[in-house]
Amino acid sequence: MKWWSLITVACLILAIFLPSGVLKGIFIFAVLGMIAVLLVLAGNLLFNLSTITDMKELDKRLKDDHE
């Protein structure tokens, strides 16, 4: 597991077990923020992978057209 997933799990556990109040709200927002960052990173990775495969297909087409 990466360090950010450990921090997310720790914040989630603290948010569950802390009595309601300001600290619980801070930890819940921290967990939501980390989840949002992970979703953005995952989307960016998927976009990069799809761009790479599109470029490979385009390269194949150009080579086929050139021959």
N, CA, C, O and CB atoms as a CASP TS submission, in Angstrom:
PFRMAT TS
TARGET T0000
AUTHOR 0000-0000-0000
METHOD Language model
MODEL 1
PARENT N/A
ATOM      1  N   MET     1       0.832  -1.198   0.000  1.00  0.00           N
ATOM      2  CA  MET     1       0.000   0.000   0.000  1.00  0.00           C
ATOM      3  C   MET     1       0.871   1.253   0.000  1.00  0.00           C
ATOM      4  O   MET     1       1.943   1.293   0.605  1.00  0.00           O
ATOM      5  CB  MET     1      -0.944   0.002   1.216  1.00  0.00           C
ATOM      6  N   LYS     2       0.395   2.236  -0.672  1.00  0.00           N
ATOM      7  CA  LYS     2       1.126   3.501  -0.716  1.00  0.00           C
ATOM      8  C   LYS     2       0.877   4.296   0.564  1.00  0.00           C
ATOM      9  O   LYS     2      -0.052   4.017   1.322  1.00  0.00           O
ATOM     10  CB  LYS     2       0.712   4.329  -1.955  1.00  0.00           C
ATOM     11  N   TRP     3       1.732   5.290   0.779  1.00  0.00           N
ATOM     12  CA  TRP     3       1.622   6.081   2.012  1.00  0.00           C
ATOM     13  C   TRP     3       0.318   6.863   2.064  1.00  0.00           C
ATOM     14  O   TRP     3      -0.246   7.053   3.141  1.00  0.00           O
ATOM     15  CB  TRP     3       2.801   7.041   2.133  1.00  0.00           C
ATOM     16  N   TRP     4      -0.175   7.327   0.889  1.00  0.00           N
ATOM     17  CA  TRP     4      -1.411   8.116   0.904  1.00  0.00           C
ATOM     18  C   TRP     4      -2.611   7.265   1.255  1.00  0.00           C
ATOM     19  O   TRP     4      -3.566   7.758   1.855  1.00  0.00           O
ATOM     20  CB  TRP     4      -1.634   8.781  -0.442  1.00  0.00           C
ATOM     21  N   SER     5      -2.577   5.971   0.885  1.00  0.00           N
ATOM     22  CA  SER     5      -3.704   5.111   1.257  1.00  0.00           C
ATOM     23  C   SER     5      -3.688   4.835   2.760  1.00  0.00           C
ATOM     24  O   SER     5      -4.743   4.722   3.386  1.00  0.00           O
ATOM     25  CB  SER     5      -3.660   3.782   0.466  1.00  0.00           C
ATOM     26  N   LEU     6      -2.492   4.726   3.335  1.00  0.00           N
ATOM     27  CA  LEU     6      -2.407   4.544   4.785  1.00  0.00           C
ATOM     28  C   LEU     6      -2.932   5.773   5.525  1.00  0.00           C
ATOM     29  O   LEU     6      -3.632   5.652   6.530  1.00  0.00           O
ATOM     30  CB  LEU     6      -0.958   4.257   5.202  1.00  0.00           C
ATOM     31  N   ILE     7      -2.586   6.959   5.015  1.00  0.00           N
ATOM     32  CA  ILE     7      -3.074   8.200   5.638  1.00  0.00           C
ATOM     33  C   ILE     7      -4.595   8.290   5.515  1.00  0.00           C
ATOM     34  O   ILE     7      -5.271   8.701   6.458  1.00  0.00           O
ATOM     35  CB  ILE     7      -2.408   9.443   4.986  1.00  0.00           C
ATOM     36  N   THR     8      -5.132   7.907   4.356  1.00  0.00           N
ATOM     37  CA  THR     8      -6.583   7.942   4.154  1.00  0.00           C
ATOM     38  C   THR     8      -7.295   7.006   5.118  1.00  0.00           C
ATOM     39  O   THR     8      -8.300   7.373   5.727  1.00  0.00           O
ATOM     40  CB  THR     8      -6.932   7.568   2.712  1.00  0.00           C
ATOM     41  N   VAL     9      -6.761   5.785   5.251  1.00  0.00           N
ATOM     42  CA  VAL     9      -7.379   4.814   6.170  1.00  0.00           C
ATOM     43  C   VAL     9      -7.294   5.321   7.610  1.00  0.00           C
ATOM     44  O   VAL     9      -8.256   5.191   8.367  1.00  0.00           O
ATOM     45  CB  VAL     9      -6.689   3.425   6.047  1.00  0.00           C
ATOM     46  N   ALA    10      -6.148   5.899   7.995  1.00  0.00           N
ATOM     47  CA  ALA    10      -5.991   6.427   9.351  1.00  0.00           C
ATOM     48  C   ALA    10      -6.985   7.557   9.609  1.00  0.00           C
ATOM     49  O   ALA    10      -7.608   7.603  10.670  1.00  0.00           O
ATOM     50  CB  ALA    10      -4.551   6.924   9.574  1.00  0.00           C
ATOM     51  N   CYS    11      -7.138   8.465   8.653  1.00  0.00           N
ATOM     52  CA  CYS    11      -8.099   9.566   8.812  1.00  0.00           C
ATOM     53  C   CYS    11      -9.523   9.044   8.894  1.00  0.00           C
ATOM     54  O   CYS    11     -10.333   9.555   9.668  1.00  0.00           O
ATOM     55  CB  CYS    11      -7.977  10.560   7.653  1.00  0.00           C
ATOM     56  N   LEU    12      -9.832   8.022   8.095  1.00  0.00           N
ATOM     57  CA  LEU    12     -11.171   7.452   8.115  1.00  0.00           C
ATOM     58  C   LEU    12     -11.469   6.809   9.466  1.00  0.00           C
ATOM     59  O   LEU    12     -12.557   6.979  10.016  1.00  0.00           O
ATOM     60  CB  LEU    12     -11.330   6.425   6.993  1.00  0.00           C
ATOM     61  N   ILE    13     -10.489   6.064  10.000  1.00  0.00           N
ATOM     62  CA  ILE    13     -10.674   5.433  11.318  1.00  0.00           C
ATOM     63  C   ILE    13     -10.853   6.506  12.395  1.00  0.00           C
ATOM     64  O   ILE    13     -11.725   6.384  13.255  1.00  0.00           O
ATOM     65  CB  ILE    13      -9.462   4.517  11.665  1.00  0.00           C
ATOM     66  N   LEU    14     -10.025   7.558  12.347  1.00  0.00           N
ATOM     67  CA  LEU    14     -10.156   8.632  13.320  1.00  0.00           C
ATOM     68  C   LEU    14     -11.513   9.322  13.202  1.00  0.00           C
ATOM     69  O   LEU    14     -12.131   9.666  14.209  1.00  0.00           O
ATOM     70  CB  LEU    14      -9.032   9.647  13.141  1.00  0.00           C
ATOM     71  N   ALA    15     -11.972   9.522  11.962  1.00  0.00           N
ATOM     72  CA  ALA    15     -13.262  10.185  11.767  1.00  0.00           C
ATOM     73  C   ALA    15     -14.401   9.340  12.309  1.00  0.00           C
ATOM     74  O   ALA    15     -15.387   9.878  12.811  1.00  0.00           O
ATOM     75  CB  ALA    15     -13.492  10.482  10.289  1.00  0.00           C
ATOM     76  N   ILE    16     -14.277   8.020  12.213  1.00  0.00           N
ATOM     77  CA  ILE    16     -15.352   7.151  12.700  1.00  0.00           C
ATOM     78  C   ILE    16     -15.381   7.144  14.231  1.00  0.00           C
ATOM     79  O   ILE    16     -16.453   7.206  14.834  1.00  0.00           O
ATOM     80  CB  ILE    16     -15.172   5.711  12.159  1.00  0.00           C
ATOM     81  N   PHE    17     -14.200   7.067  14.855  1.00  0.00           N
ATOM     82  CA  PHE    17     -14.159   6.867  16.300  1.00  0.00           C
ATOM     83  C   PHE    17     -14.135   8.158  17.112  1.00  0.00           C
ATOM     84  O   PHE    17     -14.375   8.130  18.319  1.00  0.00           O
ATOM     85  CB  PHE    17     -12.965   6.055  16.648  1.00  0.00           C
ATOM     86  N   LEU    18     -13.852   9.286  16.469  1.00  0.00           N
ATOM     87  CA  LEU    18     -13.858  10.546  17.220  1.00  0.00           C
ATOM     88  C   LEU    18     -15.300  10.952  17.533  1.00  0.00           C
ATOM     89  O   LEU    18     -16.199  10.711  16.728  1.00  0.00           O
ATOM     90  CB  LEU    18     -13.135  11.672  16.421  1.00  0.00           C
ATOM     91  N   PRO    19     -15.522  11.560  18.686  1.00  0.00           N
ATOM     92  CA  PRO    19     -16.864  12.090  18.950  1.00  0.00           C
ATOM     93  C   PRO    19     -17.164  13.231  17.970  1.00  0.00           C
ATOM     94  O   PRO    19     -16.252  13.900  17.486  1.00  0.00           O
ATOM     95  CB  PRO    19     -16.987  12.586  20.429  1.00  0.00           C
ATOM     96  N   SER    20     -18.425  13.438  17.691  1.00  0.00           N
ATOM     97  CA  SER    20     -18.786  14.455  16.707  1.00  0.00           C
ATOM     98  C   SER    20     -18.287  15.820  17.171  1.00  0.00           C
ATOM     99  O   SER    20     -18.305  16.135  18.362  1.00  0.00           O
ATOM    100  CB  SER    20     -20.320  14.483  16.480  1.00  0.00           C
ATOM    101  N   GLY    21     -17.856  16.595  16.241  1.00  0.00           N
ATOM    102  CA  GLY    21     -17.325  17.911  16.557  1.00  0.00           C
ATOM    103  C   GLY    21     -16.457  18.412  15.419  1.00  0.00           C
ATOM    104  O   GLY    21     -16.529  17.913  14.295  1.00  0.00           O
ATOM    105  N   VAL    22     -15.644  19.394  15.723  1.00  0.00           N
ATOM    106  CA  VAL    22     -14.827  20.032  14.697  1.00  0.00           C
ATOM    107  C   VAL    22     -13.787  19.063  14.142  1.00  0.00           C
ATOM    108  O   VAL    22     -13.582  18.999  12.930  1.00  0.00           O
ATOM    109  CB  VAL    22     -14.139  21.276  15.262  1.00  0.00           C
ATOM    110  N   LEU    23     -13.124  18.300  15.035  1.00  0.00           N
ATOM    111  CA  LEU    23     -12.084  17.379  14.571  1.00  0.00           C
ATOM    112  C   LEU    23     -12.645  16.321  13.637  1.00  0.00           C
ATOM    113  O   LEU    23     -12.019  15.976  12.635  1.00  0.00           O
ATOM    114  CB  LEU    23     -11.405  16.711  15.755  1.00  0.00           C
ATOM    115  N   LYS    24     -13.830  15.802  13.965  1.00  0.00           N
ATOM    116  CA  LYS    24     -14.443  14.786  13.105  1.00  0.00           C
ATOM    117  C   LYS    24     -14.727  15.369  11.721  1.00  0.00           C
ATOM    118  O   LYS    24     -14.499  14.707  10.708  1.00  0.00           O
ATOM    119  CB  LYS    24     -15.750  14.247  13.741  1.00  0.00           C
ATOM    120  N   GLY    25     -15.220  16.599  11.678  1.00  0.00           N
ATOM    121  CA  GLY    25     -15.469  17.252  10.393  1.00  0.00           C
ATOM    122  C   GLY    25     -14.195  17.438   9.598  1.00  0.00           C
ATOM    123  O   GLY    25     -14.184  17.245   8.382  1.00  0.00           O
ATOM    124  N   ILE    26     -13.110  17.815  10.281  1.00  0.00           N
ATOM    125  CA  ILE    26     -11.823  18.001   9.591  1.00  0.00           C
ATOM    126  C   ILE    26     -11.352  16.683   8.993  1.00  0.00           C
ATOM    127  O   ILE    26     -10.903  16.649   7.848  1.00  0.00           O
ATOM    128  CB  ILE    26     -10.752  18.560  10.561  1.00  0.00           C
ATOM    129  N   PHE    27     -11.450  15.591   9.761  1.00  0.00           N
ATOM    130  CA  PHE    27     -10.992  14.298   9.253  1.00  0.00           C
ATOM    131  C   PHE    27     -11.865  13.802   8.105  1.00  0.00           C
ATOM    132  O   PHE    27     -11.361  13.200   7.156  1.00  0.00           O
ATOM    133  CB  PHE    27     -10.977  13.268  10.375  1.00  0.00           C
ATOM    134  N   ILE    28     -13.176  14.051   8.187  1.00  0.00           N
ATOM    135  CA  ILE    28     -14.060  13.635   7.093  1.00  0.00           C
ATOM    136  C   ILE    28     -13.718  14.403   5.816  1.00  0.00           C
ATOM    137  O   ILE    28     -13.674  13.827   4.729  1.00  0.00           O
ATOM    138  CB  ILE    28     -15.548  13.859   7.476  1.00  0.00           C
ATOM    139  N   PHE    29     -13.472  15.728   5.958  1.00  0.00           N
ATOM    140  CA  PHE    29     -13.083  16.497   4.783  1.00  0.00           C
ATOM    141  C   PHE    29     -11.735  16.044   4.239  1.00  0.00           C
ATOM    142  O   PHE    29     -11.525  16.048   3.025  1.00  0.00           O
ATOM    143  CB  PHE    29     -13.036  17.979   5.116  1.00  0.00           C
ATOM    144  N   ALA    30     -10.814  15.651   5.124  1.00  0.00           N
ATOM    145  CA  ALA    30      -9.509  15.141   4.678  1.00  0.00           C
ATOM    146  C   ALA    30      -9.679  13.865   3.859  1.00  0.00           C
ATOM    147  O   ALA    30      -9.041  13.697   2.819  1.00  0.00           O
ATOM    148  CB  ALA    30      -8.587  14.874   5.888  1.00  0.00           C
ATOM    149  N   VAL    31     -10.542  12.967   4.331  1.00  0.00           N
ATOM    150  CA  VAL    31     -10.785  11.718   3.604  1.00  0.00           C
ATOM    151  C   VAL    31     -11.424  12.011   2.248  1.00  0.00           C
ATOM    152  O   VAL    31     -11.012  11.450   1.232  1.00  0.00           O
ATOM    153  CB  VAL    31     -11.688  10.770   4.431  1.00  0.00           C
ATOM    154  N   LEU    32     -12.423  12.881   2.229  1.00  0.00           N
ATOM    155  CA  LEU    32     -13.084  13.211   0.961  1.00  0.00           C
ATOM    156  C   LEU    32     -12.106  13.868  -0.014  1.00  0.00           C
ATOM    157  O   LEU    32     -12.133  13.593  -1.213  1.00  0.00           O
ATOM    158  CB  LEU    32     -14.286  14.141   1.209  1.00  0.00           C
ATOM    159  N   GLY    33     -11.245  14.738   0.515  1.00  0.00           N
ATOM    160  CA  GLY    33     -10.249  15.383  -0.342  1.00  0.00           C
ATOM    161  C   GLY    33      -9.267  14.390  -0.926  1.00  0.00           C
ATOM    162  O   GLY    33      -8.911  14.480  -2.101  1.00  0.00           O
ATOM    163  N   MET    34      -8.822  13.436  -0.106  1.00  0.00           N
ATOM    164  CA  MET    34      -7.881  12.434  -0.605  1.00  0.00           C
ATOM    165  C   MET    34      -8.531  11.536  -1.644  1.00  0.00           C
ATOM    166  O   MET    34      -7.894  11.162  -2.629  1.00  0.00           O
ATOM    167  CB  MET    34      -7.339  11.592   0.545  1.00  0.00           C
ATOM    168  N   ILE    35      -9.789  11.189  -1.432  1.00  0.00           N
ATOM    169  CA  ILE    35     -10.507  10.371  -2.415  1.00  0.00           C
ATOM    170  C   ILE    35     -10.642  11.132  -3.728  1.00  0.00           C
ATOM    171  O   ILE    35     -10.473  10.553  -4.801  1.00  0.00           O
ATOM    172  CB  ILE    35     -11.903   9.967  -1.882  1.00  0.00           C
ATOM    173  N   ALA    36     -10.944  12.423  -3.651  1.00  0.00           N
ATOM    174  CA  ALA    36     -11.063  13.234  -4.867  1.00  0.00           C
ATOM    175  C   ALA    36      -9.729  13.295  -5.607  1.00  0.00           C
ATOM    176  O   ALA    36      -9.692  13.187  -6.833  1.00  0.00           O
ATOM    177  CB  ALA    36     -11.545  14.660  -4.523  1.00  0.00           C
ATOM    178  N   VAL    37      -8.638  13.466  -4.868  1.00  0.00           N
ATOM    179  CA  VAL    37      -7.312  13.502  -5.502  1.00  0.00           C
ATOM    180  C   VAL    37      -7.014  12.168  -6.177  1.00  0.00           C
ATOM    181  O   VAL    37      -6.490  12.144  -7.291  1.00  0.00           O
ATOM    182  CB  VAL    37      -6.212  13.832  -4.461  1.00  0.00           C
ATOM    183  N   LEU    38      -7.337  11.062  -5.521  1.00  0.00           N
ATOM    184  CA  LEU    38      -7.087   9.739  -6.106  1.00  0.00           C
ATOM    185  C   LEU    38      -7.915   9.534  -7.372  1.00  0.00           C
ATOM    186  O   LEU    38      -7.434   8.950  -8.343  1.00  0.00           O
ATOM    187  CB  LEU    38      -7.403   8.630  -5.086  1.00  0.00           C
ATOM    188  N   LEU    39      -9.161  10.015  -7.364  1.00  0.00           N
ATOM    189  CA  LEU    39      -9.990   9.891  -8.565  1.00  0.00           C
ATOM    190  C   LEU    39      -9.414  10.699  -9.720  1.00  0.00           C
ATOM    191  O   LEU    39      -9.423  10.244 -10.864  1.00  0.00           O
ATOM    192  CB  LEU    39     -11.422  10.345  -8.273  1.00  0.00           C
ATOM    193  N   VAL    40      -8.913  11.897  -9.424  1.00  0.00           N
ATOM    194  CA  VAL    40      -8.302  12.726 -10.466  1.00  0.00           C
ATOM    195  C   VAL    40      -7.051  12.042 -11.016  1.00  0.00           C
ATOM    196  O   VAL    40      -6.836  12.022 -12.227  1.00  0.00           O
ATOM    197  CB  VAL    40      -7.952  14.130  -9.914  1.00  0.00           C
ATOM    198  N   LEU    41      -6.228  11.483 -10.130  1.00  0.00           N
ATOM    199  CA  LEU    41      -5.013  10.798 -10.583  1.00  0.00           C
ATOM    200  C   LEU    41      -5.356   9.581 -11.431  1.00  0.00           C
ATOM    201  O   LEU    41      -4.710   9.326 -12.447  1.00  0.00           O
ATOM    202  CB  LEU    41      -4.154  10.377  -9.384  1.00  0.00           C
ATOM    203  N   ALA    42      -6.377   8.827 -11.012  1.00  0.00           N
ATOM    204  CA  ALA    42      -6.782   7.649 -11.775  1.00  0.00           C
ATOM    205  C   ALA    42      -7.317   8.055 -13.151  1.00  0.00           C
ATOM    206  O   ALA    42      -6.999   7.416 -14.154  1.00  0.00           O
ATOM    207  CB  ALA    42      -7.849   6.850 -11.002  1.00  0.00           C
ATOM    208  N   GLY    43      -8.121   9.108 -13.199  1.00  0.00           N
ATOM    209  CA  GLY    43      -8.629   9.589 -14.482  1.00  0.00           C
ATOM    210  C   GLY    43      -7.515  10.076 -15.390  1.00  0.00           C
ATOM    211  O   GLY    43      -7.543   9.842 -16.599  1.00  0.00           O
ATOM    212  N   ASN    44      -6.529  10.756 -14.806  1.00  0.00           N
ATOM    213  CA  ASN    44      -5.391  11.237 -15.581  1.00  0.00           C
ATOM    214  C   ASN    44      -4.601  10.069 -16.148  1.00  0.00           C
ATOM    215  O   ASN    44      -4.171  10.107 -17.301  1.00  0.00           O
ATOM    216  CB  ASN    44      -4.486  12.123 -14.719  1.00  0.00           C
ATOM    217  N   LEU    45      -4.407   9.023 -15.338  1.00  0.00           N
ATOM    218  CA  LEU    45      -3.668   7.842 -15.787  1.00  0.00           C
ATOM    219  C   LEU    45      -4.414   7.155 -16.925  1.00  0.00           C
ATOM    220  O   LEU    45      -3.807   6.766 -17.923  1.00  0.00           O
ATOM    221  CB  LEU    45      -3.449   6.859 -14.618  1.00  0.00           C
ATOM    222  N   LEU    46      -5.733   7.005 -16.775  1.00  0.00           N
ATOM    223  CA  LEU    46      -6.520   6.366 -17.835  1.00  0.00           C
ATOM    224  C   LEU    46      -6.480   7.183 -19.116  1.00  0.00           C
ATOM    225  O   LEU    46      -6.396   6.623 -20.209  1.00  0.00           O
ATOM    226  CB  LEU    46      -7.970   6.172 -17.385  1.00  0.00           C
ATOM    227  N   PHE    47      -6.540   8.508 -18.990  1.00  0.00           N
ATOM    228  CA  PHE    47      -6.470   9.367 -20.172  1.00  0.00           C
ATOM    229  C   PHE    47      -5.120   9.216 -20.866  1.00  0.00           C
ATOM    230  O   PHE    47      -5.053   9.137 -22.093  1.00  0.00           O
ATOM    231  CB  PHE    47      -6.710  10.839 -19.787  1.00  0.00           C
ATOM    232  N   ASN    48      -4.034   9.177 -20.071  1.00  0.00           N
ATOM    233  CA  ASN    48      -2.701   9.014 -20.652  1.00  0.00           C
ATOM    234  C   ASN    48      -2.565   7.677 -21.353  1.00  0.00           C
ATOM    235  O   ASN    48      -1.985   7.599 -22.436  1.00  0.00           O
ATOM    236  CB  ASN    48      -1.631   9.146 -19.577  1.00  0.00           C
ATOM    237  N   LEU    49      -3.099   6.617 -20.741  1.00  0.00           N
ATOM    238  CA  LEU    49      -3.008   5.294 -21.359  1.00  0.00           C
ATOM    239  C   LEU    49      -3.798   5.254 -22.660  1.00  0.00           C
ATOM    240  O   LEU    49      -3.337   4.675 -23.644  1.00  0.00           O
ATOM    241  CB  LEU    49      -3.518   4.212 -20.397  1.00  0.00           C
ATOM    242  N   SER    50      -4.983   5.861 -22.678  1.00  0.00           N
ATOM    243  CA  SER    50      -5.778   5.852 -23.903  1.00  0.00           C
ATOM    244  C   SER    50      -5.097   6.691 -24.979  1.00  0.00           C
ATOM    245  O   SER    50      -5.171   6.351 -26.160  1.00  0.00           O
ATOM    246  CB  SER    50      -7.202   6.379 -23.633  1.00  0.00           C
ATOM    247  N   THR    51      -4.437   7.779 -24.590  1.00  0.00           N
ATOM    248  CA  THR    51      -3.724   8.599 -25.562  1.00  0.00           C
ATOM    249  C   THR    51      -2.557   7.833 -26.156  1.00  0.00           C
ATOM    250  O   THR    51      -2.298   7.921 -27.356  1.00  0.00           O
ATOM    251  CB  THR    51      -3.232   9.894 -24.917  1.00  0.00           C
ATOM    252  N   ILE    52      -1.844   7.074 -25.314  1.00  0.00           N
ATOM    253  CA  ILE    52      -0.710   6.285 -25.802  1.00  0.00           C
ATOM    254  C   ILE    52      -1.186   5.235 -26.806  1.00  0.00           C
ATOM    255  O   ILE    52      -0.565   5.060 -27.855  1.00  0.00           O
ATOM    256  CB  ILE    52       0.030   5.605 -24.623  1.00  0.00           C
ATOM    257  N   THR    53      -2.285   4.532 -26.497  1.00  0.00           N
ATOM    258  CA  THR    53      -2.773   3.515 -27.420  1.00  0.00           C
ATOM    259  C   THR    53      -3.273   4.155 -28.714  1.00  0.00           C
ATOM    260  O   THR    53      -3.092   3.593 -29.794  1.00  0.00           O
ATOM    261  CB  THR    53      -3.891   2.690 -26.767  1.00  0.00           C
ATOM    262  N   ASP    54      -3.906   5.336 -28.610  1.00  0.00           N
ATOM    263  CA  ASP    54      -4.350   6.033 -29.821  1.00  0.00           C
ATOM    264  C   ASP    54      -3.157   6.418 -30.687  1.00  0.00           C
ATOM    265  O   ASP    54      -3.219   6.312 -31.912  1.00  0.00           O
ATOM    266  CB  ASP    54      -5.168   7.286 -29.457  1.00  0.00           C
ATOM    267  N   MET    55      -2.074   6.863 -30.061  1.00  0.00           N
ATOM    268  CA  MET    55      -0.891   7.242 -30.819  1.00  0.00           C
ATOM    269  C   MET    55      -0.270   6.020 -31.504  1.00  0.00           C
ATOM    270  O   MET    55       0.221   6.128 -32.627  1.00  0.00           O
ATOM    271  CB  MET    55       0.135   7.921 -29.900  1.00  0.00           C
ATOM    272  N   LYS    56      -0.288   4.866 -30.841  1.00  0.00           N
ATOM    273  CA  LYS    56       0.248   3.647 -31.451  1.00  0.00           C
ATOM    274  C   LYS    56      -0.582   3.251 -32.668  1.00  0.00           C
ATOM    275  O   LYS    56      -0.034   2.875 -33.703  1.00  0.00           O
ATOM    276  CB  LYS    56       0.277   2.493 -30.426  1.00  0.00           C
ATOM    277  N   GLU    57      -1.907   3.337 -32.539  1.00  0.00           N
ATOM    278  CA  GLU    57      -2.776   3.002 -33.672  1.00  0.00           C
ATOM    279  C   GLU    57      -2.553   3.977 -34.830  1.00  0.00           C
ATOM    280  O   GLU    57      -2.516   3.573 -35.992  1.00  0.00           O
ATOM    281  CB  GLU    57      -4.259   3.017 -33.239  1.00  0.00           C
ATOM    282  N   LEU    58      -2.406   5.249 -34.507  1.00  0.00           N
ATOM    283  CA  LEU    58      -2.159   6.250 -35.542  1.00  0.00           C
ATOM    284  C   LEU    58      -0.823   5.982 -36.235  1.00  0.00           C
ATOM    285  O   LEU    58      -0.712   6.120 -37.453  1.00  0.00           O
ATOM    286  CB  LEU    58      -2.175   7.668 -34.937  1.00  0.00           C
ATOM    287  N   ASP    59       0.178   5.603 -35.462  1.00  0.00           N
ATOM    288  CA  ASP    59       1.486   5.291 -36.029  1.00  0.00           C
ATOM    289  C   ASP    59       1.396   4.095 -36.973  1.00  0.00           C
ATOM    290  O   ASP    59       2.008   4.100 -38.041  1.00  0.00           O
ATOM    291  CB  ASP    59       2.501   5.012 -34.915  1.00  0.00           C
ATOM    292  N   LYS    60       0.629   3.062 -36.580  1.00  0.00           N
ATOM    293  CA  LYS    60       0.442   1.891 -37.446  1.00  0.00           C
ATOM    294  C   LYS    60      -0.243   2.295 -38.745  1.00  0.00           C
ATOM    295  O   LYS    60       0.165   1.859 -39.822  1.00  0.00           O
ATOM    296  CB  LYS    60      -0.383   0.803 -36.723  1.00  0.00           C
ATOM    297  N   ARG    61      -1.277   3.121 -38.656  1.00  0.00           N
ATOM    298  CA  ARG    61      -2.004   3.551 -39.861  1.00  0.00           C
ATOM    299  C   ARG    61      -1.100   4.342 -40.791  1.00  0.00           C
ATOM    300  O   ARG    61      -1.135   4.161 -42.008  1.00  0.00           O
ATOM    301  CB  ARG    61      -3.229   4.395 -39.480  1.00  0.00           C
ATOM    302  N   LEU    62      -0.295   5.215 -40.216  1.00  0.00           N
ATOM    303  CA  LEU    62       0.604   6.009 -41.046  1.00  0.00           C
ATOM    304  C   LEU    62       1.633   5.124 -41.743  1.00  0.00           C
ATOM    305  O   LEU    62       1.952   5.346 -42.911  1.00  0.00           O
ATOM    306  CB  LEU    62       1.310   7.073 -40.202  1.00  0.00           C
ATOM    307  N   LYS    63       2.149   4.131 -41.042  1.00  0.00           N
ATOM    308  CA  LYS    63       3.110   3.209 -41.655  1.00  0.00           C
ATOM    309  C   LYS    63       2.450   2.407 -42.761  1.00  0.00           C
ATOM    310  O   LYS    63       3.050   2.195 -43.815  1.00  0.00           O
ATOM    311  CB  LYS    63       3.704   2.265 -40.601  1.00  0.00           C
ATOM    312  N   ASP    64       1.207   1.953 -42.532  1.00  0.00           N
ATOM    313  CA  ASP    64       0.489   1.190 -43.549  1.00  0.00           C
ATOM    314  C   ASP    64       0.193   2.052 -44.771  1.00  0.00           C
ATOM    315  O   ASP    64       0.303   1.579 -45.902  1.00  0.00           O
ATOM    316  CB  ASP    64      -0.812   0.628 -42.973  1.00  0.00           C
ATOM    317  N   ASP    65      -0.177   3.296 -44.560  1.00  0.00           N
ATOM    318  CA  ASP    65      -0.461   4.190 -45.682  1.00  0.00           C
ATOM    319  C   ASP    65       0.806   4.511 -46.463  1.00  0.00           C
ATOM    320  O   ASP    65       0.765   4.697 -47.679  1.00  0.00           O
ATOM    321  CB  ASP    65      -1.111   5.483 -45.184  1.00  0.00           C
ATOM    322  N   HIS    66       1.915   4.575 -45.769  1.00  0.00           N
ATOM    323  CA  HIS    66       3.176   4.945 -46.421  1.00  0.00           C
ATOM    324  C   HIS    66       3.690   3.823 -47.317  1.00  0.00           C
ATOM    325  O   HIS    66       4.343   4.077 -48.329  1.00  0.00           O
ATOM    326  CB  HIS    66       4.234   5.299 -45.372  1.00  0.00           C
ATOM    327  N   GLU    67       3.391   2.574 -46.936  1.00  0.00           N
ATOM    328  CA  GLU    67       3.896   1.429 -47.719  1.00  0.00           C
ATOM    329  C   GLU    67       3.116   1.177 -48.967  1.00  0.00           C
ATOM    330  O   GLU    67       3.430   0.250 -49.714  1.00  0.00           O
ATOM    331  CB  GLU    67       3.886   0.192 -46.894  1.00  0.00           C
TER
END
